[in-house]
Amino acid sequence: VTAHKSTAVIKSCVGAFTSPLDLNLVVAKSTRIEVHTSTQNGVETVLDVPIYGRISTIELFRPKTLDHDLLFVLLERFKFCILEFNSATRELDTRASGDVRDNVGRQCDNGQLAVID
């Protein structure tokens, strides 16, 4: 257990996560997700959230029924969740979660990848 927050960036995404009009930078750092927004003064941190598990990859995507993006998070233990920013509480809400583990075969040599279509 360490007292310092992780600083190594696993992956980052850009999109309209906090609102349809905002340009957000979402950064995954080991066991944390940081959400930043672009302002006239530069980049400001909106959210810094711990995640129970080590993040493998993140992706922003937008369903046809929404005007803002959702965040897909895949953990190294093959768990996933889809997160949405709640502007009223300024927190993340879990829209879906589950397990993508395959009982047949072995793990891929290239690591975990995520593609959302």
Short mmCIF file of C-alpha atoms in Angstrom, two decimals:
data_model
loop_
_atom_site.label_atom_id
_atom_site.label_comp_id
_atom_site.label_asym_id
_atom_site.label_seq_id
_atom_site.Cartn_x
_atom_site.Cartn_y
_atom_site.Cartn_z
CA VAL A 1 0.00 0.00 0.00
CA THR A 2 1.39 3.38 -0.98
CA ALA A 3 0.50 6.86 0.20
CA HIS A 4 0.93 8.42 -3.25
CA LYS A 5 -1.62 8.46 -6.04
CA SER A 6 -0.46 6.76 -9.21
CA THR A 7 0.97 9.05 -11.89
CA ALA A 8 1.53 6.67 -14.82
CA VAL A 9 -1.15 7.14 -17.47
CA ILE A 10 -2.66 3.89 -18.78
CA LYS A 11 -4.92 5.49 -21.40
CA SER A 12 -6.71 8.76 -22.09
CA CYS A 13 -9.80 9.75 -24.10
CA VAL A 14 -11.33 13.03 -25.26
CA GLY A 15 -15.08 13.63 -25.55
CA ALA A 16 -18.21 15.28 -24.15
CA PHE A 17 -18.43 13.30 -20.91
CA THR A 18 -19.68 15.82 -18.31
CA SER A 19 -22.12 17.62 -20.65
CA PRO A 20 -22.82 17.94 -24.38
CA LEU A 21 -21.09 21.34 -24.48
CA ASP A 22 -17.92 20.42 -22.54
CA LEU A 23 -14.70 19.09 -23.99
CA ASN A 24 -13.33 16.59 -21.46
CA LEU A 25 -10.07 14.74 -21.08
CA VAL A 26 -10.57 11.42 -19.25
CA VAL A 27 -7.34 9.89 -17.94
CA ALA A 28 -6.92 6.37 -16.52
CA LYS A 29 -4.07 5.99 -14.03
CA SER A 30 -3.69 2.45 -12.64
CA THR A 31 -6.55 2.45 -10.09
CA ARG A 32 -7.89 6.00 -10.62
CA ILE A 33 -9.93 7.86 -13.21
CA GLU A 34 -9.44 11.60 -13.62
CA VAL A 35 -11.87 13.79 -15.55
CA HIS A 36 -10.64 17.19 -16.73
CA THR A 37 -12.48 19.90 -18.62
CA SER A 38 -11.17 22.51 -21.00
CA THR A 39 -11.76 26.13 -19.94
CA GLN A 40 -10.52 29.53 -21.05
CA ASN A 41 -7.89 29.40 -18.29
CA GLY A 42 -6.63 25.94 -19.28
CA VAL A 43 -7.52 22.48 -18.03
CA GLU A 44 -9.38 22.05 -14.73
CA THR A 45 -9.94 18.82 -12.80
CA VAL A 46 -13.62 17.96 -12.46
CA LEU A 47 -13.34 14.54 -10.84
CA ASP A 48 -10.71 12.20 -9.40
CA VAL A 49 -12.23 8.80 -8.58
CA PRO A 50 -10.63 5.62 -7.22
CA ILE A 51 -11.54 2.34 -8.94
CA TYR A 52 -11.44 -1.03 -7.18
CA GLY A 53 -9.07 -2.85 -9.54
CA ARG A 54 -6.31 -2.03 -12.01
CA ILE A 55 -7.58 -0.39 -15.17
CA SER A 56 -6.68 -2.11 -18.43
CA THR A 57 -8.35 0.27 -20.88
CA ILE A 58 -11.04 2.95 -21.17
CA GLU A 59 -13.16 4.13 -24.11
CA LEU A 60 -15.69 6.94 -24.52
CA PHE A 61 -18.75 6.21 -26.65
CA ARG A 62 -22.11 7.84 -27.34
CA PRO A 63 -25.35 5.88 -27.65
CA LYS A 64 -27.86 7.23 -30.18
CA THR A 65 -30.34 8.15 -27.43
CA LEU A 66 -27.93 10.40 -25.47
CA ASP A 67 -26.38 13.78 -26.16
CA HIS A 68 -23.24 13.09 -24.08
CA ASP A 69 -20.65 10.29 -23.87
CA LEU A 70 -20.48 7.28 -21.56
CA LEU A 71 -17.24 5.75 -20.27
CA PHE A 72 -16.42 2.06 -20.74
CA VAL A 73 -13.84 0.81 -18.22
CA LEU A 74 -12.17 -2.61 -18.48
CA LEU A 75 -10.16 -3.93 -15.53
CA GLU A 76 -7.24 -6.38 -15.65
CA ARG A 77 -9.35 -9.06 -13.90
CA PHE A 78 -11.80 -8.99 -16.86
CA LYS A 79 -14.46 -6.95 -15.07
CA PHE A 80 -16.06 -4.02 -16.88
CA CYS A 81 -18.37 -1.12 -16.11
CA ILE A 82 -20.07 1.64 -18.04
CA LEU A 83 -20.03 4.96 -16.20
CA GLU A 84 -22.05 8.13 -16.69
CA PHE A 85 -21.39 11.56 -15.17
CA ASN A 86 -24.32 12.79 -13.08
CA SER A 87 -24.32 16.59 -13.37
CA ALA A 88 -26.72 17.02 -10.43
CA THR A 89 -24.50 15.22 -7.89
CA ARG A 90 -21.21 15.72 -9.83
CA GLU A 91 -20.42 12.02 -9.32
CA LEU A 92 -20.18 8.94 -11.52
CA ASP A 93 -23.17 6.62 -11.87
CA THR A 94 -22.76 2.99 -12.95
CA ARG A 95 -25.04 2.23 -15.92
CA ALA A 96 -23.89 -1.38 -16.37
CA SER A 97 -21.26 -3.79 -15.08
CA GLY A 98 -20.22 -7.36 -15.62
CA ASP A 99 -17.54 -9.92 -16.37
CA VAL A 100 -15.98 -10.63 -19.79
CA ARG A 101 -13.85 -13.57 -18.67
CA ASP A 102 -13.75 -16.50 -21.09
CA ASN A 103 -13.51 -19.93 -19.45
CA VAL A 104 -12.19 -21.53 -22.64
CA GLY A 105 -8.73 -20.85 -24.02
CA ARG A 106 -5.91 -18.78 -22.64
CA GLN A 107 -5.15 -15.10 -22.27
CA CYS A 108 -3.99 -13.13 -25.28
CA ASP A 109 -0.29 -12.36 -25.50
CA ASN A 110 -0.97 -8.76 -26.63
CA GLY A 111 -2.92 -7.79 -23.53
CA GLN A 112 -6.49 -6.60 -23.24
CA LEU A 113 -7.94 -4.39 -25.97
CA ALA A 114 -11.36 -2.76 -26.23
CA VAL A 115 -13.18 -1.61 -29.36
CA ILE A 116 -16.66 -0.11 -29.21
CA ASP A 117 -18.73 0.10 -32.36
#
